[in-house]
Coordinates of C-alpha atoms in Angstrom, one line a residue:
Chain A
M842 CA -77.7 -44.6 -119.5
T843 CA -77.1 -41.2 -121.1
T844 CA -80.7 -40.4 -122.2
P845 CA -83.4 -42.1 -120.3
P846 CA -86.9 -41.7 -121.9
E847 CA -88.3 -39.8 -119.0
P848 CA -85.5 -38.3 -117.0
P849 CA -86.2 -39.3 -113.4
A850 CA -85.8 -36.9 -110.7
V851 CA -82.3 -37.8 -109.4
Q852 CA -81.4 -36.4 -106.1
H853 CA -77.8 -35.4 -106.0
T854 CA -77.8 -34.9 -102.3
E855 CA -75.1 -36.9 -100.6
P856 CA -76.5 -40.1 -99.1
V857 CA -75.8 -40.1 -95.4
P858 CA -73.5 -43.0 -94.4
P859 CA -74.9 -45.0 -91.5
G860 CA -73.7 -43.0 -88.7
V861 CA -72.0 -44.3 -85.6
R862 CA -73.8 -41.8 -83.4
D863 CA -77.1 -43.1 -84.8
G864 CA -76.1 -46.7 -83.9
L865 CA -75.1 -45.7 -80.4
R866 CA -78.4 -43.8 -79.8
R867 CA -80.2 -46.9 -81.0
A868 CA -78.2 -49.1 -78.6
G869 CA -78.9 -46.8 -75.7
R870 CA -82.6 -46.8 -76.4
S871 CA -82.9 -50.5 -76.7
L872 CA -80.8 -50.9 -73.5
L873 CA -83.3 -48.8 -71.6
R874 CA -86.1 -51.1 -72.7
D875 CA -84.3 -54.3 -71.8
V876 CA -83.8 -54.5 -68.1
P877 CA -81.7 -57.7 -67.9
A878 CA -79.4 -56.4 -70.6
L879 CA -79.1 -53.1 -68.8
I880 CA -78.2 -54.8 -65.6
S881 CA -75.7 -57.0 -67.4
V882 CA -74.0 -54.2 -69.1
A883 CA -73.8 -52.3 -65.8
V884 CA -72.3 -55.4 -64.1
L885 CA -69.7 -55.7 -66.8
V886 CA -68.8 -52.0 -66.6
L887 CA -68.5 -52.2 -62.8
L888 CA -66.4 -55.3 -63.2
L889 CA -64.1 -53.6 -65.7
L890 CA -63.7 -50.6 -63.3
A891 CA -63.1 -52.9 -60.4
A892 CA -60.3 -54.7 -62.3
L893 CA -58.8 -51.5 -63.6
L894 CA -58.9 -49.7 -60.3
A895 CA -58.0 -52.7 -58.1
P896 CA -54.9 -51.1 -56.6
L897 CA -57.0 -48.1 -55.5
L898 CA -60.1 -50.1 -54.3
A899 CA -58.4 -53.0 -52.6
P900 CA -58.3 -52.4 -48.8
H901 CA -55.2 -54.6 -48.3
D902 CA -52.3 -56.2 -50.2
P903 CA -53.8 -59.2 -51.9
M904 CA -50.7 -61.3 -51.5
R905 CA -49.8 -60.5 -47.9
T906 CA -50.6 -62.7 -45.0
Y907 CA -51.9 -60.6 -42.2
A908 CA -51.4 -61.7 -38.6
E909 CA -54.8 -60.4 -37.6
G910 CA -56.3 -62.2 -40.7
L911 CA -56.1 -65.5 -38.7
S912 CA -57.9 -66.3 -35.6
A913 CA -56.1 -67.5 -32.5
R914 CA -56.6 -71.1 -33.7
G915 CA -55.2 -70.2 -37.1
A916 CA -58.6 -70.3 -38.8
P917 CA -59.7 -67.8 -41.5
V918 CA -61.6 -64.7 -40.2
P919 CA -65.2 -64.4 -41.2
P920 CA -66.5 -61.4 -43.1
G921 CA -66.8 -58.1 -41.2
G922 CA -64.6 -55.6 -39.6
D923 CA -61.3 -55.1 -41.1
F924 CA -61.8 -57.7 -43.7
P925 CA -65.2 -57.0 -45.4
L926 CA -65.3 -60.5 -47.1
G927 CA -63.2 -62.3 -44.6
T928 CA -59.8 -63.9 -45.0
D929 CA -58.5 -67.1 -46.5
P930 CA -56.6 -69.8 -44.7
N931 CA -53.4 -68.0 -45.4
G932 CA -54.7 -64.8 -43.7
R933 CA -55.0 -62.9 -46.9
D934 CA -57.9 -60.4 -47.5
V935 CA -60.6 -62.1 -49.7
L936 CA -62.0 -58.8 -51.1
S937 CA -58.6 -57.6 -52.2
R938 CA -57.8 -60.9 -53.8
L939 CA -61.2 -60.8 -55.5
L940 CA -60.5 -57.4 -57.0
Y941 CA -57.1 -58.5 -58.3
G942 CA -58.5 -61.8 -59.4
A943 CA -61.0 -59.9 -61.6
R944 CA -58.0 -58.7 -63.5
V945 CA -56.8 -62.2 -64.2
S946 CA -60.2 -63.7 -64.9
L947 CA -61.3 -60.9 -67.2
T948 CA -58.0 -60.9 -69.1
I949 CA -58.3 -64.6 -69.6
G950 CA -62.0 -64.5 -70.4
V951 CA -61.7 -61.6 -72.8
V952 CA -58.3 -61.8 -74.3
A953 CA -58.0 -65.6 -74.6
N954 CA -61.5 -65.8 -75.9
G955 CA -61.1 -62.9 -78.2
L956 CA -58.0 -64.4 -79.7
A957 CA -59.8 -67.7 -80.1
T958 CA -62.8 -66.0 -81.7
L959 CA -60.6 -64.1 -84.1
V960 CA -58.6 -67.2 -85.2
G961 CA -61.6 -69.5 -85.1
V962 CA -63.8 -67.3 -87.3
T963 CA -61.1 -66.7 -89.8
A964 CA -60.2 -70.3 -90.0
G965 CA -63.8 -71.4 -90.2
V966 CA -64.7 -68.9 -92.9
V967 CA -61.7 -69.7 -95.0
A968 CA -62.1 -73.5 -94.7
G969 CA -65.8 -73.3 -95.5
Y970 CA -65.6 -70.9 -98.3
F971 CA -62.7 -72.3 -100.2
G972 CA -63.2 -76.0 -99.4
G973 CA -60.7 -78.4 -100.9
L974 CA -57.2 -78.7 -99.6
V975 CA -57.5 -75.6 -97.4
D976 CA -60.6 -77.1 -95.7
T977 CA -58.9 -80.4 -95.3
V978 CA -55.9 -79.0 -93.6
I979 CA -57.8 -76.7 -91.3
S980 CA -60.4 -79.4 -90.4
R981 CA -57.6 -82.0 -89.6
I982 CA -55.9 -79.5 -87.3
T983 CA -59.2 -78.9 -85.5
D984 CA -59.8 -82.6 -85.3
M985 CA -56.3 -83.1 -83.8
V986 CA -56.7 -80.4 -81.2
M987 CA -60.2 -81.6 -80.3
S988 CA -59.3 -85.2 -80.0
F989 CA -57.2 -84.4 -76.8
P990 CA -59.0 -83.8 -73.6
I991 CA -58.8 -80.0 -73.2
L992 CA -57.1 -80.1 -69.8
L993 CA -54.5 -82.6 -70.9
F994 CA -53.7 -80.6 -73.9
C995 CA -53.3 -77.4 -71.9
V996 CA -51.2 -79.1 -69.3
A997 CA -48.9 -80.5 -71.9
L998 CA -48.5 -77.1 -73.5
I999 CA -48.0 -75.3 -70.3
S1000 CA -45.5 -77.8 -69.1
V1001 CA -43.4 -76.9 -72.1
T1002 CA -43.9 -73.1 -72.0
G1003 CA -44.0 -72.7 -68.3
P1004 CA -46.9 -71.3 -66.3
S1005 CA -47.6 -67.6 -66.5
Q1006 CA -50.7 -65.6 -67.2
R1007 CA -49.6 -64.9 -70.7
N1008 CA -49.1 -68.6 -71.5
V1009 CA -52.4 -69.5 -69.9
V1010 CA -54.1 -67.0 -72.2
L1011 CA -52.3 -68.3 -75.3
V1012 CA -52.9 -71.9 -74.5
I1013 CA -56.7 -71.4 -73.9
A1014 CA -56.9 -69.5 -77.2
L1015 CA -55.0 -72.3 -78.9
V1016 CA -57.5 -74.9 -77.8
Y1017 CA -60.7 -72.9 -77.9
W1018 CA -60.5 -71.6 -81.5
T1019 CA -61.2 -75.0 -82.9
Y1020 CA -64.7 -75.2 -81.5
L1021 CA -65.7 -71.9 -83.2
A1022 CA -63.9 -72.8 -86.4
R1023 CA -66.0 -76.0 -86.6
V1024 CA -69.3 -74.3 -86.2
I1025 CA -68.4 -71.4 -88.5
R1026 CA -67.1 -73.7 -91.2
G1027 CA -70.4 -75.6 -91.2
M1028 CA -72.4 -72.4 -91.5
V1029 CA -70.3 -71.1 -94.3
L1030 CA -70.6 -74.4 -96.2
S1031 CA -74.3 -73.7 -96.5
L1032 CA -74.0 -69.9 -96.8
R1033 CA -71.7 -70.1 -99.8
E1034 CA -74.4 -72.0 -101.7
R1035 CA -77.0 -69.3 -101.2
E1036 CA -77.9 -67.4 -104.3
F1037 CA -76.8 -64.0 -103.1
V1038 CA -73.3 -65.3 -102.9
T1039 CA -73.5 -66.6 -106.4
A1040 CA -75.1 -63.3 -107.5
T1041 CA -72.3 -61.4 -105.8
R1042 CA -69.7 -63.6 -107.5
T1043 CA -71.3 -63.0 -110.9
L1044 CA -70.7 -59.3 -110.3
G1045 CA -67.0 -59.8 -110.1
V1046 CA -66.7 -59.2 -106.4
G1047 CA -63.5 -60.7 -105.0
D1048 CA -63.4 -63.6 -102.6
V1049 CA -62.2 -61.7 -99.6
R1050 CA -64.9 -59.1 -100.0
I1051 CA -67.6 -61.8 -100.3
M1052 CA -66.3 -63.4 -97.1
V1053 CA -66.1 -60.2 -95.1
R1054 CA -69.0 -58.2 -96.5
H1055 CA -71.5 -60.8 -97.4
I1056 CA -70.9 -63.9 -95.4
L1057 CA -69.6 -62.5 -92.1
P1058 CA -72.9 -60.6 -91.3
H1059 CA -74.7 -63.9 -91.3
L1060 CA -72.3 -65.3 -88.8
I1061 CA -72.6 -62.5 -86.2
P1062 CA -75.3 -64.1 -84.1
A1063 CA -73.5 -67.4 -83.8
I1064 CA -70.2 -65.6 -83.1
I1065 CA -71.7 -63.6 -80.3
V1066 CA -73.3 -66.6 -78.7
Y1067 CA -70.2 -68.6 -78.9
A1068 CA -67.9 -65.8 -77.8
T1069 CA -70.0 -65.0 -74.7
L1070 CA -70.3 -68.7 -73.8
G1071 CA -66.6 -68.9 -74.4
V1072 CA -65.8 -66.2 -71.8
A1073 CA -67.4 -68.5 -69.2
S1074 CA -65.6 -71.6 -70.5
S1075 CA -62.2 -69.8 -70.6
I1076 CA -62.5 -68.5 -67.0
L1077 CA -63.5 -72.1 -66.0
I1078 CA -60.6 -73.6 -67.9
E1079 CA -58.3 -71.2 -66.2
S1080 CA -59.6 -72.2 -62.8
S1081 CA -59.1 -75.9 -63.6
L1082 CA -55.6 -75.2 -64.7
S1083 CA -54.9 -73.3 -61.5
F1084 CA -56.4 -76.1 -59.5
I1085 CA -53.8 -78.6 -60.9
G1086 CA -51.1 -76.0 -60.4
V1087 CA -50.4 -75.0 -64.0
G1088 CA -52.5 -71.9 -64.2
V1089 CA -51.7 -68.5 -62.9
P1090 CA -48.8 -69.0 -60.5
V1091 CA -49.5 -68.5 -56.8
P1092 CA -49.5 -66.3 -54.9
E1093 CA -51.2 -64.2 -57.5
A1094 CA -55.0 -64.4 -57.2
S1095 CA -57.5 -65.7 -59.8
W1096 CA -61.1 -66.5 -59.2
G1097 CA -60.7 -70.1 -60.3
Q1098 CA -57.9 -70.6 -57.8
M1099 CA -59.9 -69.0 -55.1
I1100 CA -62.9 -71.2 -55.7
D1101 CA -60.6 -74.3 -55.6
D1102 CA -59.2 -73.0 -52.3
G1103 CA -62.6 -72.3 -51.0
R1104 CA -64.0 -75.8 -51.9
R1105 CA -61.7 -77.4 -49.3
Y1106 CA -62.8 -75.1 -46.5
Y1107 CA -66.4 -74.5 -47.3
E1108 CA -67.7 -76.1 -44.1
V1109 CA -65.7 -73.8 -41.9
A1110 CA -65.4 -70.8 -44.1
P1111 CA -68.2 -70.8 -46.8
W1112 CA -67.3 -67.2 -47.8
L1113 CA -64.2 -68.5 -49.4
L1114 CA -66.3 -70.3 -51.9
F1115 CA -69.2 -68.0 -52.2
A1116 CA -67.4 -64.7 -52.8
P1117 CA -65.5 -65.8 -55.9
G1118 CA -68.3 -68.2 -57.0
L1119 CA -70.9 -65.5 -57.0
C1120 CA -68.5 -63.2 -58.9
L1121 CA -67.9 -65.8 -61.5
I1122 CA -71.6 -66.6 -61.9
A1123 CA -72.5 -62.9 -62.2
T1124 CA -69.8 -62.4 -64.8
V1125 CA -70.7 -65.3 -66.9
L1126 CA -74.4 -64.5 -66.7
A1127 CA -73.7 -60.8 -67.5
F1128 CA -71.7 -61.8 -70.6
N1129 CA -74.4 -64.1 -71.8
L1130 CA -77.2 -61.7 -71.4
A1131 CA -75.3 -58.8 -72.8
G1132 CA -74.4 -61.1 -75.7
D1133 CA -78.0 -61.9 -76.4
W1134 CA -78.8 -58.2 -76.3
L1135 CA -76.0 -57.3 -78.7
R1136 CA -77.0 -60.1 -81.1
D1137 CA -80.6 -58.7 -81.3
L1138 CA -79.2 -55.2 -81.6
L1139 CA -77.0 -56.1 -84.6
D1140 CA -79.7 -58.1 -86.4
P1141 CA -81.2 -55.7 -89.0
T1142 CA -84.1 -58.2 -89.7
A1143 CA -85.3 -58.1 -86.1
P1144 CA -88.2 -55.7 -85.6
E1145 CA -87.3 -52.8 -83.4
R1146 CA -89.2 -53.3 -80.1
R1147 CA -91.1 -50.3 -79.0
Chain B
M652 CA -71.1 -61.1 -138.5
D653 CA -68.9 -61.1 -135.4
A654 CA -70.7 -62.6 -132.5
L655 CA -70.5 -61.1 -129.0
L656 CA -71.0 -64.5 -127.4
D657 CA -70.3 -67.7 -129.2
V658 CA -71.3 -71.0 -127.6
D659 CA -70.0 -74.0 -129.5
D660 CA -71.1 -77.6 -129.0
L661 CA -71.3 -77.2 -125.2
V662 CA -71.5 -80.4 -123.2
V663 CA -72.1 -80.2 -119.4
R664 CA -72.0 -83.3 -117.3
F665 CA -73.2 -83.8 -113.7
A666 CA -71.5 -86.3 -111.5
T667 CA -74.1 -88.3 -109.6
P668 CA -73.8 -91.4 -107.4
T669 CA -75.1 -93.4 -110.4
G670 CA -72.6 -92.0 -112.8
D671 CA -72.1 -89.0 -115.1
H672 CA -75.2 -87.6 -116.6
P673 CA -75.2 -85.0 -119.3
A674 CA -77.4 -82.0 -118.6
V675 CA -76.5 -80.1 -121.7
R676 CA -75.7 -82.1 -124.8
G677 CA -74.0 -80.2 -127.5
V678 CA -75.6 -76.8 -127.4
S679 CA -74.4 -74.2 -129.9
F680 CA -75.6 -70.7 -130.4
S681 CA -74.3 -67.2 -130.7
V682 CA -75.5 -63.8 -129.7
A683 CA -74.6 -60.6 -131.6
A684 CA -74.0 -57.3 -129.8
G685 CA -77.2 -55.7 -128.8
E686 CA -79.2 -58.8 -129.8
R687 CA -81.9 -60.4 -127.6
L688 CA -82.0 -64.1 -127.5
G689 CA -84.7 -66.1 -125.7
I690 CA -84.0 -69.6 -124.4
V691 CA -87.2 -71.5 -123.6
G692 CA -87.8 -75.0 -122.3
E693 CA -89.3 -76.7 -119.3
S694 CA -87.5 -77.6 -116.1
G695 CA -84.6 -79.9 -116.7
S696 CA -84.2 -78.9 -120.3
G697 CA -80.7 -77.5 -119.6
K698 CA -81.4 -73.9 -120.2
S699 CA -80.2 -72.7 -116.8
V700 CA -77.2 -75.0 -116.8
T701 CA -76.2 -73.5 -120.1
A702 CA -76.4 -70.0 -118.6
Q703 CA -74.4 -71.1 -115.6
A704 CA -71.8 -72.6 -117.8
V705 CA -71.4 -69.4 -119.7
M706 CA -71.0 -67.4 -116.5
R707 CA -68.7 -70.0 -115.1
L708 CA -71.0 -70.6 -112.1
L709 CA -71.3 -74.4 -112.3
G710 CA -70.9 -76.1 -109.0
P711 CA -68.3 -78.7 -108.2
A712 CA -70.6 -81.6 -109.3
A713 CA -70.9 -80.2 -112.9
T714 CA -68.1 -80.0 -115.4
V715 CA -68.0 -78.7 -119.0
A716 CA -67.0 -81.9 -120.8
S717 CA -66.4 -80.3 -124.1
G718 CA -67.3 -77.3 -126.2
A719 CA -66.3 -73.7 -126.1
V720 CA -67.7 -70.4 -124.8
R721 CA -66.2 -67.4 -126.5
F722 CA -66.8 -63.8 -125.6
E723 CA -65.6 -61.3 -128.2
G724 CA -63.4 -64.1 -129.4
R725 CA -61.9 -64.8 -126.0
D726 CA -62.1 -68.2 -124.4
V727 CA -64.3 -67.7 -121.3
L728 CA -63.8 -71.2 -120.0
G729 CA -60.1 -70.6 -119.9
F730 CA -60.2 -67.3 -118.1
P731 CA -57.8 -67.3 -115.1
R732 CA -59.3 -66.1 -111.8
D733 CA -58.5 -62.5 -112.0
E734 CA -59.6 -62.1 -115.6
L735 CA -62.9 -63.9 -114.7
R736 CA -63.5 -61.5 -111.9
R737 CA -62.8 -58.5 -114.1
W738 CA -65.1 -59.9 -116.8
R739 CA -68.0 -60.7 -114.6
G740 CA -70.1 -57.7 -113.6
A741 CA -68.2 -55.4 -115.9
Q742 CA -68.8 -57.1 -119.3
A743 CA -71.3 -59.9 -118.5
A744 CA -73.8 -59.7 -115.8
M745 CA -76.7 -61.8 -114.6
V746 CA -80.2 -61.3 -113.1
F747 CA -81.5 -64.2 -111.1
Q748 CA -85.0 -65.6 -110.7
D749 CA -85.7 -64.7 -107.1
P750 CA -84.6 -61.3 -105.9
L751 CA -85.5 -62.4 -102.4
S752 CA -82.5 -64.8 -102.5
S753 CA -80.2 -63.0 -104.9
L754 CA -79.9 -59.9 -102.7
N755 CA -78.1 -60.4 -99.5
P756 CA -80.7 -59.9 -96.7
L757 CA -78.1 -58.6 -94.2
V758 CA -76.4 -56.1 -96.4
R759 CA -77.7 -52.6 -97.1
I760 CA -79.0 -52.0 -100.6
G761 CA -76.5 -49.1 -101.0
R762 CA -73.5 -51.4 -100.4
Q763 CA -74.8 -54.0 -102.8
V764 CA -75.1 -51.4 -105.6
T765 CA -71.9 -49.5 -104.9
E766 CA -69.8 -52.6 -104.5
T767 CA -69.8 -53.3 -108.2
L768 CA -69.2 -49.7 -109.1
R769 CA -66.2 -49.5 -106.8
E770 CA -64.8 -52.9 -107.9
H771 CA -65.0 -52.3 -111.6
L772 CA -65.1 -48.6 -112.2
G773 CA -62.8 -47.7 -109.4
M774 CA -65.2 -45.2 -108.0
D775 CA -64.6 -43.8 -104.5
R776 CA -67.2 -44.2 -101.8
R777 CA -68.8 -40.9 -102.5
A778 CA -69.0 -41.1 -106.2
A779 CA -70.3 -44.6 -106.0
A780 CA -73.1 -43.6 -103.6
V781 CA -74.2 -40.8 -105.9
R782 CA -74.2 -43.1 -108.9
A783 CA -76.0 -45.8 -106.9
A784 CA -78.8 -43.3 -106.1
E785 CA -79.0 -42.3 -109.7
L786 CA -79.3 -45.9 -110.8
L787 CA -82.0 -46.7 -108.3
A788 CA -83.9 -43.6 -109.4
E789 CA -83.6 -44.7 -113.0
V790 CA -85.1 -48.1 -112.2
G791 CA -88.0 -46.3 -110.5
I792 CA -87.2 -46.6 -106.8
P793 CA -88.8 -43.6 -105.1
D794 CA -86.7 -41.6 -102.7
A795 CA -83.6 -43.5 -104.0
A796 CA -80.9 -41.7 -102.1
A797 CA -82.5 -42.4 -98.7
R798 CA -83.3 -46.0 -99.6
L799 CA -79.6 -46.8 -100.0
R800 CA -79.5 -47.3 -96.3
D801 CA -82.3 -49.8 -96.2
Y802 CA -82.1 -53.5 -96.1
P803 CA -83.7 -55.6 -98.9
M804 CA -86.5 -56.8 -96.7
T805 CA -88.0 -53.3 -96.8
F806 CA -88.4 -53.6 -100.5
S807 CA -91.3 -55.3 -102.3
G808 CA -90.5 -58.2 -104.7
G809 CA -90.8 -56.1 -107.8
M810 CA -88.7 -53.4 -106.3
R811 CA -86.0 -55.9 -105.4
Q812 CA -85.9 -57.2 -108.9
R813 CA -85.6 -53.6 -110.1
V814 CA -82.6 -53.2 -107.8
A815 CA -81.2 -56.4 -109.1
V816 CA -81.5 -55.1 -112.7
A817 CA -79.9 -51.8 -111.6
I818 CA -77.0 -53.7 -110.1
A819 CA -76.6 -55.9 -113.2
V820 CA -76.4 -53.0 -115.6
S821 CA -74.5 -50.6 -113.3
C822 CA -71.2 -51.2 -115.1
S823 CA -72.8 -51.1 -118.6
P824 CA -72.1 -54.8 -119.4
R825 CA -72.1 -56.0 -123.0
L826 CA -74.1 -59.1 -122.1
L827 CA -76.9 -59.6 -119.6
I828 CA -78.1 -63.0 -118.8
A829 CA -81.5 -63.0 -117.2
D830 CA -82.5 -66.4 -115.8
E831 CA -86.3 -66.5 -115.3
P832 CA -86.2 -62.8 -114.1
T833 CA -89.9 -62.5 -113.8
T834 CA -91.0 -65.9 -112.7
A835 CA -91.1 -65.1 -109.0
L836 CA -93.1 -61.9 -109.6
D837 CA -96.8 -61.0 -109.9
V838 CA -98.0 -60.7 -113.5
T839 CA -98.4 -56.9 -113.4
V840 CA -95.0 -56.5 -111.9
Q841 CA -93.6 -58.9 -114.5
A842 CA -94.5 -56.5 -117.3
Q843 CA -92.9 -53.6 -115.4
V844 CA -89.6 -55.5 -114.9
L845 CA -89.5 -56.6 -118.6
D846 CA -90.1 -53.0 -119.6
L847 CA -87.3 -51.9 -117.3
M848 CA -84.9 -54.5 -118.7
D849 CA -85.9 -53.4 -122.2
R850 CA -85.3 -49.8 -121.5
M851 CA -82.0 -50.2 -119.6
T852 CA -80.5 -52.6 -122.1
A853 CA -81.6 -50.6 -125.2
E854 CA -79.9 -47.5 -123.8
L855 CA -76.6 -49.4 -123.3
G856 CA -76.8 -51.6 -126.4
T857 CA -76.5 -54.6 -124.1
A858 CA -77.2 -58.0 -125.5
V859 CA -79.6 -60.1 -123.5
I860 CA -80.1 -63.8 -123.1
L861 CA -83.5 -64.2 -121.5
I862 CA -84.2 -67.6 -120.1
S863 CA -87.7 -68.5 -119.4
H864 CA -90.3 -71.3 -119.5
D865 CA -92.8 -68.8 -120.6
L866 CA -93.0 -68.4 -124.4
G867 CA -95.2 -65.3 -123.9
V868 CA -92.5 -63.5 -122.0
V869 CA -89.9 -64.5 -124.5
S870 CA -91.9 -63.6 -127.6
T871 CA -92.5 -60.0 -126.4
F872 CA -88.9 -59.4 -125.5
C873 CA -86.6 -61.3 -127.9
D874 CA -85.4 -61.1 -131.4
R875 CA -84.5 -64.8 -131.6
V876 CA -85.6 -67.9 -129.7
L877 CA -83.9 -71.2 -128.9
V878 CA -86.2 -74.0 -127.8
M879 CA -84.4 -76.5 -125.6
Y880 CA -85.5 -80.0 -124.7
G881 CA -83.6 -82.8 -122.9
G882 CA -80.3 -80.8 -122.9
R883 CA -80.4 -80.0 -126.6
V884 CA -81.5 -77.2 -128.8
V885 CA -84.5 -78.6 -130.8
E886 CA -85.5 -75.5 -132.7
S887 CA -84.1 -72.1 -133.3
G888 CA -85.3 -69.1 -135.3
T889 CA -86.5 -65.6 -135.1
T890 CA -89.3 -64.9 -132.7
E891 CA -91.8 -64.6 -135.6
E892 CA -90.8 -67.9 -137.0
I893 CA -91.0 -69.8 -133.7
V894 CA -94.2 -68.3 -132.6
G895 CA -95.8 -67.9 -136.1
A896 CA -94.7 -71.1 -137.7
P897 CA -93.3 -73.6 -135.2
R898 CA -91.9 -76.7 -136.8
H899 CA -90.7 -78.9 -134.0
P900 CA -93.6 -80.9 -132.5
Y901 CA -92.4 -79.9 -129.0
T902 CA -92.5 -76.2 -129.9
R903 CA -96.0 -76.7 -131.3
A904 CA -97.1 -78.5 -128.2
L905 CA -95.6 -75.8 -126.1
L906 CA -97.5 -73.1 -128.0
G907 CA -100.6 -75.2 -128.0
S908 CA -100.6 -75.4 -124.3
I909 CA -101.1 -71.7 -123.9
P910 CA -104.8 -71.2 -123.5
A911 CA -106.3 -68.7 -126.0
M912 CA -107.3 -65.3 -124.7
T913 CA -110.5 -65.3 -126.7
G914 CA -113.3 -67.9 -127.2
P915 CA -114.6 -70.4 -124.7
L916 CA -112.1 -72.1 -122.4
P917 CA -111.6 -75.7 -123.1
R918 CA -112.9 -78.2 -120.6
R919 CA -109.4 -79.3 -119.9
L920 CA -106.4 -77.1 -120.4
P921 CA -104.2 -78.6 -123.1
S922 CA -100.9 -80.1 -121.9
I923 CA -98.1 -82.2 -123.3
P924 CA -98.7 -85.9 -122.3
G925 CA -95.9 -87.6 -120.4
S926 CA -93.0 -86.0 -118.6
P927 CA -89.6 -84.6 -119.6
P928 CA -86.7 -87.1 -119.6
Q929 CA -85.1 -87.8 -116.3
A930 CA -81.5 -87.1 -116.0
G931 CA -79.6 -90.2 -116.9
A932 CA -82.5 -92.0 -118.5
H933 CA -81.2 -91.4 -121.9
V934 CA -82.9 -93.0 -124.9
P935 CA -81.0 -93.6 -128.1
G936 CA -83.4 -91.6 -130.4
C937 CA -84.9 -88.2 -130.1
S938 CA -85.5 -87.4 -126.5
F939 CA -88.9 -86.0 -127.3
A940 CA -90.0 -89.1 -129.2
P941 CA -91.8 -90.8 -126.2
R942 CA -94.1 -87.8 -125.9
C943 CA -94.3 -86.9 -129.6
P944 CA -97.6 -87.4 -131.5
L945 CA -95.7 -87.6 -134.8
A946 CA -92.9 -90.0 -133.7
E947 CA -91.9 -92.7 -136.2
D948 CA -89.7 -95.7 -135.7
L949 CA -86.7 -93.7 -136.9
C950 CA -87.3 -91.2 -134.1
H951 CA -86.8 -93.8 -131.4
E952 CA -83.6 -95.0 -132.9
V953 CA -81.6 -92.1 -134.3
E954 CA -81.2 -88.8 -132.6
P955 CA -82.0 -86.1 -135.2
S956 CA -79.4 -83.4 -135.8
M957 CA -80.1 -79.8 -136.3
E958 CA -81.1 -79.1 -139.9
Y959 CA -82.6 -75.8 -141.1
G960 CA -83.1 -74.6 -137.6
V961 CA -84.9 -77.7 -136.3
A962 CA -83.8 -81.0 -134.8
C963 CA -86.6 -83.3 -135.9
H964 CA -86.7 -86.1 -138.6
V965 CA -90.3 -85.4 -139.5
A966 CA -90.0 -81.6 -139.7
A967 CA -86.7 -81.7 -141.5
R968 CA -88.3 -83.7 -144.3
A969 CA -90.4 -80.7 -145.1
G970 CA -87.1 -79.0 -146.0
E971 CA -86.1 -75.4 -145.3
R972 CA -88.4 -73.1 -143.5
P973 CA -91.0 -71.8 -146.0

């Protein structure tokens, strides 16, 4: 390429790399146009703040039984007054427990699910891309994990490791990665046959690069959908575990545990069910809507909405 | 003469539920440095499979049963993984039929061009980006530096194929295989892309294997032509020989089915009667015999071997090419 027939006008200006600031500005603009997404992101930010600042925001000690938290007959106190969201049958402040519970539920939803996503995507891509023995081994492991009822599997693991928040996170991640690995593997099986993968391979690009740079972008929408749905599932699994007493150990608060408590008293103290229930629904919904928005934002083939 | 690429008696088999079927049956040819070889044939003639075998792109269902592929004397089929990776892209590159599917729709053009530069030439991000902009400008992409940030969907079909050519020649390969590079394009764009390939490879002295079903495209571009039918080479020669004095009945029929540019159009466009052999439906004699106007009893019984550049009992009797 030393002497082209007609030397084209080559611009030697440095091509600008796709800037992060540019992306953020685009994100901001699309958020302003998408009201549900805007609300969802706001809810998630508030939730995060609530969880982080729980010690400052909580009006009471979430684990302490207050004498004035129970009526003369020993029933929980309805919302209002000293206890904005009422108290539970143990005379503990529901609002404070809710704030501290957000820490537990968010940690479990985000950390457990984040771990699961990381492991699941890696395993799925590797299995689908290489096939053969690697695929067989990974697929059999996912089969094995999935053939147990989730709850039973978690209970079995926790009864070995002992209940603690960290163990609950690990156990949920250990179970949940298999679902994502399955889906991702299937997608990669078809993606690796696409011509652009072949074309990239004929250019001598290494396997790791092909997987990360060329296949992963095609998986982003699925990963976001599964990860946001997974947040909800993880929080719910945690609540089930708490229900049978192998989740986050009492008296620490978690939303799942509070819902299970509330179920038993909903006729006399409906706030016990509604307060954590509404929080859970809002969180799950916000994650899903924000996930949809993020998916569209990251899709370069989607037309930019005006 | 030392060949750049030497393919010797290549046999490729496909495993199917009904057994192993040969798609390529003993193909031999060689390409000298800087030479341009055309491979023509209709769908299923084995021309693309041959190219895939050379580039080691055959899927798990296909295996090279026998034969050799040598590049500068080195055994391509025996390359270990790392050597294969270093060879592909740097010394042998490929342009595919449909630039819509050979460029990754979700990866910016810049990355797709710089990737090869960084992998093989060890350029850093900056140098590769500058070089990529130069390359795109050379293949005629306007405002090349800015377009590095765009995704393939914002390019037209012809422009995408230009980009694909730019990527293929970016590391100055010694061999470029183009598998139907113009088939998916408009006729006017076809000529531009062929011109481009002509210019880029002439500058680098890159040898080209152009695979096409279109004798017209091949004859304007190539020095030599192989005609393939039913997984075998049935005729080979210089472009003038093949186009000017075709000897195999199949080559003649192929040329005869191109409508003349002058004179009245025939009522029906000429075509070759019958259809090409199905994979696995192998007949003992010449695979073209069922469709051949000159076929004799011998043709249905004994497969002709390559003599004087043609694999045909009838044509071989006439002796060497006049």
